[in-house]
PDB file of C-alpha atoms and ligand atoms in Angstrom:
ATOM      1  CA  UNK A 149       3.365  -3.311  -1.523  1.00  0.00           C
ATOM      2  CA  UNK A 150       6.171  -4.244  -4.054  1.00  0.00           C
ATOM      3  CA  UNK A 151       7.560  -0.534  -3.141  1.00  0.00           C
ATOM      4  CA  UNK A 152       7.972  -0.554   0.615  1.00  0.00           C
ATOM      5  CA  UNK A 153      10.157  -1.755   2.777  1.00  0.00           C
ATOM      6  CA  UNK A 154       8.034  -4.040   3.860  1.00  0.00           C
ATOM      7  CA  UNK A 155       4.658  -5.467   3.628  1.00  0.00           C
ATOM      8  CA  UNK A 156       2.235  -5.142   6.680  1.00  0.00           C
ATOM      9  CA  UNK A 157       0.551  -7.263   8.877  1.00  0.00           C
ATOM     10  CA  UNK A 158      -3.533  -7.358   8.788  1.00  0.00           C
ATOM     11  CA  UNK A 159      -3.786  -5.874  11.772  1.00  0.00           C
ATOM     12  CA  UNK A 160      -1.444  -2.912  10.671  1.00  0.00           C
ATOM     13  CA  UNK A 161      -3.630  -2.950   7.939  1.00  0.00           C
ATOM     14  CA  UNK A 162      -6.856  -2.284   9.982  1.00  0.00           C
ATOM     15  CA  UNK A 163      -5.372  -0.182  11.756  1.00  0.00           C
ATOM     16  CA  UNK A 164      -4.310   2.373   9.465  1.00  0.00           C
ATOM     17  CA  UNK A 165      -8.164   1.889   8.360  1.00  0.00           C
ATOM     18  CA  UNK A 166      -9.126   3.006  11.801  1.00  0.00           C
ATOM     19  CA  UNK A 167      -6.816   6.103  11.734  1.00  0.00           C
ATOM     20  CA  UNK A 168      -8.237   7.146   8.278  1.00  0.00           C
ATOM     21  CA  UNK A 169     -11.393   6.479   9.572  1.00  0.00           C
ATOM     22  CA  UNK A 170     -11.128   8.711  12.454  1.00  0.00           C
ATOM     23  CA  UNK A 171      -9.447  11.465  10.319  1.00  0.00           C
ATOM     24  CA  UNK A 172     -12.283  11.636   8.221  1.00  0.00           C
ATOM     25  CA  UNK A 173     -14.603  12.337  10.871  1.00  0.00           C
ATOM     26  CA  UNK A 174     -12.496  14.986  12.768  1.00  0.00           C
ATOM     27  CA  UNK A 175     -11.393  16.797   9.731  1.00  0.00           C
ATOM     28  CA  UNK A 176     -13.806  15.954   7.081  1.00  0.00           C
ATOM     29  CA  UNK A 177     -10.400  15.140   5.324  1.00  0.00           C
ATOM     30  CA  UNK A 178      -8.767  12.043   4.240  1.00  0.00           C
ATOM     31  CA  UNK A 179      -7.911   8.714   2.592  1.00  0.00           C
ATOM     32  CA  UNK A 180     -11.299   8.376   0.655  1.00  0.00           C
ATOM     33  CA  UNK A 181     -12.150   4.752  -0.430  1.00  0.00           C
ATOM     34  CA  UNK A 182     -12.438   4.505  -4.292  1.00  0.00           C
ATOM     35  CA  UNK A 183     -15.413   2.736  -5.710  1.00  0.00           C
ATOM     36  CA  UNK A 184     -16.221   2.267  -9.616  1.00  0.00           C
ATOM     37  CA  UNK A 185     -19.207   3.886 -10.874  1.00  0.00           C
ATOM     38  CA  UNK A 186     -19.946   0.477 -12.950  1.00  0.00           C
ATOM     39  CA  UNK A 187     -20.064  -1.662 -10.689  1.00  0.00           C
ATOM     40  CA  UNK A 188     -19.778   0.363  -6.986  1.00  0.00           C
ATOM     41  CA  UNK A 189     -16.891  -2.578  -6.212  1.00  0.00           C
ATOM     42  CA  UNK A 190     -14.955  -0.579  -3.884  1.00  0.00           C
ATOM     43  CA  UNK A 191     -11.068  -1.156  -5.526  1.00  0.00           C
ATOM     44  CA  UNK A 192      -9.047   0.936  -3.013  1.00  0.00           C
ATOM     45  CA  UNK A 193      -8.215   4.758  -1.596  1.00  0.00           C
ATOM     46  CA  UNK A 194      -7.255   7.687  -2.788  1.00  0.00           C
ATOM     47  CA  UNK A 195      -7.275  10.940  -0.483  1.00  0.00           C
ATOM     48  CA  UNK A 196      -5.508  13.476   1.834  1.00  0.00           C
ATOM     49  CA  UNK A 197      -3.094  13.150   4.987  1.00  0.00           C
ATOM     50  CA  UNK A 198      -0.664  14.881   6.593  1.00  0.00           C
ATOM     51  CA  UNK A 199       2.680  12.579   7.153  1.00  0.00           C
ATOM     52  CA  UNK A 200       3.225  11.403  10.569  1.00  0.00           C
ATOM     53  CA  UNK A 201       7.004  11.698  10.014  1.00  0.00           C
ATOM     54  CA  UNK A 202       8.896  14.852  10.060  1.00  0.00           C
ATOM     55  CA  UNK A 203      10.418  15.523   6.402  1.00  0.00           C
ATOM     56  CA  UNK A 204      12.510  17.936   4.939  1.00  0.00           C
ATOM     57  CA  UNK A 205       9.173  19.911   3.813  1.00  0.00           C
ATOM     58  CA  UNK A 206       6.871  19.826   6.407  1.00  0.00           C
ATOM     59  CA  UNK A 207       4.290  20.628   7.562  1.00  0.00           C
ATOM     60  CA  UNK A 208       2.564  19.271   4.161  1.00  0.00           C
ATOM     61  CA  UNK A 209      -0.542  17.795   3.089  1.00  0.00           C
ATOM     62  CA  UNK A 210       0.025  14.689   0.976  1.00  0.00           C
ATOM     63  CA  UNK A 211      -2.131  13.176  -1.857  1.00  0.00           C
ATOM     64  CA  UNK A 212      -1.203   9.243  -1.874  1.00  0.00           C
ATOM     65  CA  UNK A 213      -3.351   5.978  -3.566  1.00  0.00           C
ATOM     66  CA  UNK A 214      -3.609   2.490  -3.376  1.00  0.00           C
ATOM     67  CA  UNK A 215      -5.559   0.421  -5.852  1.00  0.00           C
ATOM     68  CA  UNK A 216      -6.234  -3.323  -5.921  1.00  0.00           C
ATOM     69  CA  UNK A 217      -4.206  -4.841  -8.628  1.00  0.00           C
ATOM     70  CA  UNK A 218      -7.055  -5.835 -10.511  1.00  0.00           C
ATOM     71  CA  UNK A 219      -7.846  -2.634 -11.330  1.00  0.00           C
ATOM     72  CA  UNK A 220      -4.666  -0.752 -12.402  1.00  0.00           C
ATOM     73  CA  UNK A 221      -4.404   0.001 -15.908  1.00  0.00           C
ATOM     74  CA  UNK A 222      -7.856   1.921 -16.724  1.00  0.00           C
ATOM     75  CA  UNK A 223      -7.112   5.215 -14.983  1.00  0.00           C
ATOM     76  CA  UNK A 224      -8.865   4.861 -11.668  1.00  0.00           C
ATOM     77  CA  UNK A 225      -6.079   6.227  -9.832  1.00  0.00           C
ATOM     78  CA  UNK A 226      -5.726   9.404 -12.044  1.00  0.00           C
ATOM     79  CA  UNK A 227      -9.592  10.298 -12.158  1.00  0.00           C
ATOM     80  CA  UNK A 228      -9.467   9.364  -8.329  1.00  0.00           C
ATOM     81  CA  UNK A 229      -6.379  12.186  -7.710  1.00  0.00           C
ATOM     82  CA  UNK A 230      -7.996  14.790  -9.823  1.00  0.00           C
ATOM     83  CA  UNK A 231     -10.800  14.945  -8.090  1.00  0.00           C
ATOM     84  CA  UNK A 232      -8.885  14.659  -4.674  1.00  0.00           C
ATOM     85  CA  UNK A 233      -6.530  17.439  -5.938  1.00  0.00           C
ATOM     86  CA  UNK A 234      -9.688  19.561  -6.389  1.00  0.00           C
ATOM     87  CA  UNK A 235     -11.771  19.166  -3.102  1.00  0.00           C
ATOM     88  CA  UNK A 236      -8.255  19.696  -1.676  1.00  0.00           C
ATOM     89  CA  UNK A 237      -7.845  23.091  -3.475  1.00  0.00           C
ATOM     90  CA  UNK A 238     -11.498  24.389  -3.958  1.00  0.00           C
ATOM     91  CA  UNK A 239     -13.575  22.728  -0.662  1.00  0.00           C
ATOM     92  CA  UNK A 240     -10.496  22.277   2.085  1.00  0.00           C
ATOM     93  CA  UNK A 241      -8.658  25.647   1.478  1.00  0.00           C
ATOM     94  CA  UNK A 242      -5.148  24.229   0.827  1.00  0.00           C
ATOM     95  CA  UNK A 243      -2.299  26.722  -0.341  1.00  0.00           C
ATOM     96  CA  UNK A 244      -0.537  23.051  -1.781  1.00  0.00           C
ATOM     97  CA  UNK A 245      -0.453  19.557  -2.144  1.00  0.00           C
ATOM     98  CA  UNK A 246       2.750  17.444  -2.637  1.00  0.00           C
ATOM     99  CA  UNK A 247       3.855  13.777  -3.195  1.00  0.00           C
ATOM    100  CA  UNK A 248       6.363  11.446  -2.733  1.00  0.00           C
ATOM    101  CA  UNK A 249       7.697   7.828  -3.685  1.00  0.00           C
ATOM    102  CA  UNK A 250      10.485   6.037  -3.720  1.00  0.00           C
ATOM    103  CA  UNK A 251      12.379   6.928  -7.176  1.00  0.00           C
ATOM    104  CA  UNK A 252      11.300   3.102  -8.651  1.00  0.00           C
ATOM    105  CA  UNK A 253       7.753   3.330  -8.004  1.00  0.00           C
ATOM    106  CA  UNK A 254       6.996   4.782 -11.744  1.00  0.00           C
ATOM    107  CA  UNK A 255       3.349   3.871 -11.633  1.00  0.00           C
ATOM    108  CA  UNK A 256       2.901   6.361  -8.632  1.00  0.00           C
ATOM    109  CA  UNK A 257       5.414   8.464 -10.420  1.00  0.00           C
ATOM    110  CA  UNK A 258       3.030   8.595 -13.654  1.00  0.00           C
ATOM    111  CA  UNK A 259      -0.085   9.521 -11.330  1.00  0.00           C
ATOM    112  CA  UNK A 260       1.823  12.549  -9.863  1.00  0.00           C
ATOM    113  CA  UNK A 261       2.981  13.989 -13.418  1.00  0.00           C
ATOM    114  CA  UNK A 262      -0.683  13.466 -15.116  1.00  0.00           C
ATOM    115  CA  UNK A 263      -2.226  15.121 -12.515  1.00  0.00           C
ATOM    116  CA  UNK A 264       0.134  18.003 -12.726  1.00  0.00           C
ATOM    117  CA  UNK A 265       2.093  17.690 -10.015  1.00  0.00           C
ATOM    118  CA  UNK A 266       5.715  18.959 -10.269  1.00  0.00           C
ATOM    119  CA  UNK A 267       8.928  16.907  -9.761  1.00  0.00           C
ATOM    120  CA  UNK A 268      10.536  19.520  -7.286  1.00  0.00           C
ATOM    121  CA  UNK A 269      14.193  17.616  -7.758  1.00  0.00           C
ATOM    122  CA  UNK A 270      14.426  17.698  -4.079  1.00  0.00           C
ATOM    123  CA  UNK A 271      14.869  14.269  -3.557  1.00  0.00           C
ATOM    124  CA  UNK A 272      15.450  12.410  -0.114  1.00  0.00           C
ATOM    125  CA  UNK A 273      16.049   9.972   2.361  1.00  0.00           C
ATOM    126  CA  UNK A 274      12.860   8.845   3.625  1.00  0.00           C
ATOM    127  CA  UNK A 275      13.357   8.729   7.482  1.00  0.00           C
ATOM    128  CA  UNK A 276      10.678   5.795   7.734  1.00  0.00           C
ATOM    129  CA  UNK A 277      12.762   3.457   5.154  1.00  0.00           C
ATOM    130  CA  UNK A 278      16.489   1.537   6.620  1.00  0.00           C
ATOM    131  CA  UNK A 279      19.170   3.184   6.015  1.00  0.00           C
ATOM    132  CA  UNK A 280      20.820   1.165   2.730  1.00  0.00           C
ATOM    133  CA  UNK A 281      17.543  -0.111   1.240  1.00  0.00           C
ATOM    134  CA  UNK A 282      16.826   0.632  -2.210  1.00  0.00           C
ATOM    135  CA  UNK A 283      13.591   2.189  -1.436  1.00  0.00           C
ATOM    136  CA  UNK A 284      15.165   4.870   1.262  1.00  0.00           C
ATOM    137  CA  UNK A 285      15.648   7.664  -1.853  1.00  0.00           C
ATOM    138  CA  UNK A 286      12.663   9.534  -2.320  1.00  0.00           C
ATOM    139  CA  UNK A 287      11.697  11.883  -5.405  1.00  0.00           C
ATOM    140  CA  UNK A 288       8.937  15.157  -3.739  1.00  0.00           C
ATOM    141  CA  UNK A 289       6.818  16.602  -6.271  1.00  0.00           C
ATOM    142  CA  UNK A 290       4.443  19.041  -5.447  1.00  0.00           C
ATOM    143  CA  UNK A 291       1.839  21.592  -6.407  1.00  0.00           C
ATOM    144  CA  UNK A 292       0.611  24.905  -5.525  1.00  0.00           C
ATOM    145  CA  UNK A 293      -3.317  26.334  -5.963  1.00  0.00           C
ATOM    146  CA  UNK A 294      -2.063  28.854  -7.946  1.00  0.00           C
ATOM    147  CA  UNK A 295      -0.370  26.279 -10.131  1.00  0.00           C
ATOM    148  CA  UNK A 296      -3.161  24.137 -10.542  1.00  0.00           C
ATOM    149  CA  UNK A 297      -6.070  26.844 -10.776  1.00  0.00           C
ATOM    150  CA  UNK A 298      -4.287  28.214 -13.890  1.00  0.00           C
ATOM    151  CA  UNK A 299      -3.816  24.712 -15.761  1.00  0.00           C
ATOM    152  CA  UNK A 300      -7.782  24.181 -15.405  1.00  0.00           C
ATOM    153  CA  UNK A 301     -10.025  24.563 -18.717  1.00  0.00           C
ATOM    154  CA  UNK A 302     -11.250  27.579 -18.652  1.00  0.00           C
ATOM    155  CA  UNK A 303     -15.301  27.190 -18.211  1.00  0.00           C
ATOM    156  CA  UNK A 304     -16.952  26.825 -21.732  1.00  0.00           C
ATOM    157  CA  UNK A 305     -20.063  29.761 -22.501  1.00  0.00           C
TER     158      UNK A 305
HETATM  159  C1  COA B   6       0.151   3.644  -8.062  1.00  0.00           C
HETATM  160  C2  COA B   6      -1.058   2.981  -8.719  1.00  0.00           C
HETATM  161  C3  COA B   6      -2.345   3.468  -8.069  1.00  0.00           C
HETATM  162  C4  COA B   6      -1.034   3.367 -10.207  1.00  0.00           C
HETATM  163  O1  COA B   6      -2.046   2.642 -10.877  1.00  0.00           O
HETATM  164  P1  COA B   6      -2.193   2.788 -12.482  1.00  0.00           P
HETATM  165  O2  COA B   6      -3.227   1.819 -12.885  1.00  0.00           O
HETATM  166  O3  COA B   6      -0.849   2.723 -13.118  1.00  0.00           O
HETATM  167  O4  COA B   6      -2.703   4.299 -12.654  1.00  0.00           O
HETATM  168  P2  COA B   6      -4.101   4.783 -13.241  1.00  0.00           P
HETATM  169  O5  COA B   6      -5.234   4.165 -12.488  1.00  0.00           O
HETATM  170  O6  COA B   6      -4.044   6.246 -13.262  1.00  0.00           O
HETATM  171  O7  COA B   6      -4.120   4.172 -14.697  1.00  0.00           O
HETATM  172  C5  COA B   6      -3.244   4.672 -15.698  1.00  0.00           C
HETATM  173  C6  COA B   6      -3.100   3.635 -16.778  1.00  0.00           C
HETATM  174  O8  COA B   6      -4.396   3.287 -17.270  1.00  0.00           O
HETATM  175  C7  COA B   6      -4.424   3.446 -18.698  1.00  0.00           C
HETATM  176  N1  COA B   6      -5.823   3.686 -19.091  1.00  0.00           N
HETATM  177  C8  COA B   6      -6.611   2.737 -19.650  1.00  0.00           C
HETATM  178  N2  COA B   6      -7.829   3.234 -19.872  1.00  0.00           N
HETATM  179  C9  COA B   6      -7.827   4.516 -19.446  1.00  0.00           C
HETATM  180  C10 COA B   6      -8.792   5.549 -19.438  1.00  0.00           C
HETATM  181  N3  COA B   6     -10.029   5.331 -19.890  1.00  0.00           N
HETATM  182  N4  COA B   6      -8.443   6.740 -18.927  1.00  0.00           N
HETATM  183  C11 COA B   6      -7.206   6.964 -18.467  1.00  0.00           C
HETATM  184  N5  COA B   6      -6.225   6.014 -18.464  1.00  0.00           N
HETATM  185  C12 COA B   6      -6.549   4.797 -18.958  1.00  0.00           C
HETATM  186  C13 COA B   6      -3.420   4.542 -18.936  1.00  0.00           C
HETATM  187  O9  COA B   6      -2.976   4.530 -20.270  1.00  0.00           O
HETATM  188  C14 COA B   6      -2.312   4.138 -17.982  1.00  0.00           C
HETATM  189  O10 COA B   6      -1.640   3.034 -18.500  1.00  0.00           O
HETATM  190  P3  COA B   6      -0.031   2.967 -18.573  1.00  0.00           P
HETATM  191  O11 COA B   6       0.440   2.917 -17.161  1.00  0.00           O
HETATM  192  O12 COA B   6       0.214   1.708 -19.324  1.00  0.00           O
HETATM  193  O13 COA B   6       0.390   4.218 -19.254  1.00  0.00           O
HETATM  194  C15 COA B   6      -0.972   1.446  -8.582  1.00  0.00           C
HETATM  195  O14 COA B   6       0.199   1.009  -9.227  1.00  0.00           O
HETATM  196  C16 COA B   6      -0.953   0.976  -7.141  1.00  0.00           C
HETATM  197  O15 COA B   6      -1.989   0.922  -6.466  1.00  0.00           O
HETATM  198  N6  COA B   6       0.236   0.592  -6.663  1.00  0.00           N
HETATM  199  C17 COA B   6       0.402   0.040  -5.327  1.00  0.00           C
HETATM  200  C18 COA B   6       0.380   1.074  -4.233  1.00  0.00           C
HETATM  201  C19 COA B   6       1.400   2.166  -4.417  1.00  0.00           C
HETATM  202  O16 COA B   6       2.533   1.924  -4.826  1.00  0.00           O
HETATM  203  N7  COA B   6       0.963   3.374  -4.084  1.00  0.00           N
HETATM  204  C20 COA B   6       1.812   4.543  -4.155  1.00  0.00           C
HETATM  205  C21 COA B   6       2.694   4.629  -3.001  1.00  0.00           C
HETATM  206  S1  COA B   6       3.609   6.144  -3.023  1.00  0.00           S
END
């Protein structure tokens, strides 16, 4: 939580679990939880939602993660988002998928740009952060089917 404003509470915690929960089920869409295929430890989420907030580019569908420390570094997150980014283009239909972080948060910055996602240098104030705090300034990166259908390997014979 070293990047938001502030850290939650358990129960905020389990909340949000319930919401993603309940997303899943009514729109087959959502924060998936993560598990590793050596072990099947789940280590955190990765997945779909559409902001609760109003932002300068809604309506949007965001991809977003969360690992357990533990397991940052090995490329969980990245393997996680690429095959997030693809259900969300090939199985849910979606015309395109942004991101967004505060401008410090370089790890999540690192996950949007090796999973193609483009810095749209449209940066914001994030309504959800105080006005003042470091974190308010947001970078939006996105990416478009289109975009990401024509970066894919093209099948081998
Ligand atoms: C954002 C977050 C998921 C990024 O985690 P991460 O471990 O940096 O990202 P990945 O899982 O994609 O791993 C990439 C790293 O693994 C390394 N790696 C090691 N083995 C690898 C492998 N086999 N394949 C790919 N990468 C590998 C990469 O080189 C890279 O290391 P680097 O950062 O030193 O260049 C993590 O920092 C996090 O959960 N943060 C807290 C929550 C948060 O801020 N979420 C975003 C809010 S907007």
């Amino acid at each position: 939580m070293r990047y938001f404003a502030t850290p939650i509470s358990r129960e905020a915690s389990d909340a949000s679990i319930d919401a993603w929960q309940a997303q899943l089920v009514e729109r087959g869409w959502g924060n998936w939880a993560v598990a590793r295929r050596d072990t099947g430890a789940f280590i955190g989420y990765v997945g779909l939602t559409v902001p609760k907030r109003v932002l300068p580019f809604s309506p949007c569908v965001e991809i977003g993660w969360r690992l357990m420390r533990a397991h940052w570094g090995k490329g969980f997150a990245t393997e996680a988002a690429r095959a997030v980014l693809r259900a969300g283009f090939e199985q849910i239909g979606l015309a395109e998928i942004v991101s967004f972080t505060t401008l410090l948060n370089l790890p999540s910055r690192a996950v949007m740009a090796r999973i193609g996602l483009i810095d749209a240098q449209q940066n914001f104030e994030h309504p959800g952060v105080p006005e003042g705090h470091a974190f308010r300034m947001h970078c939006l990166y996105r990416l478009r089917r289109e975009e990401w259908q024509a970066a894919q390997p093209a099948p081998s014979a």
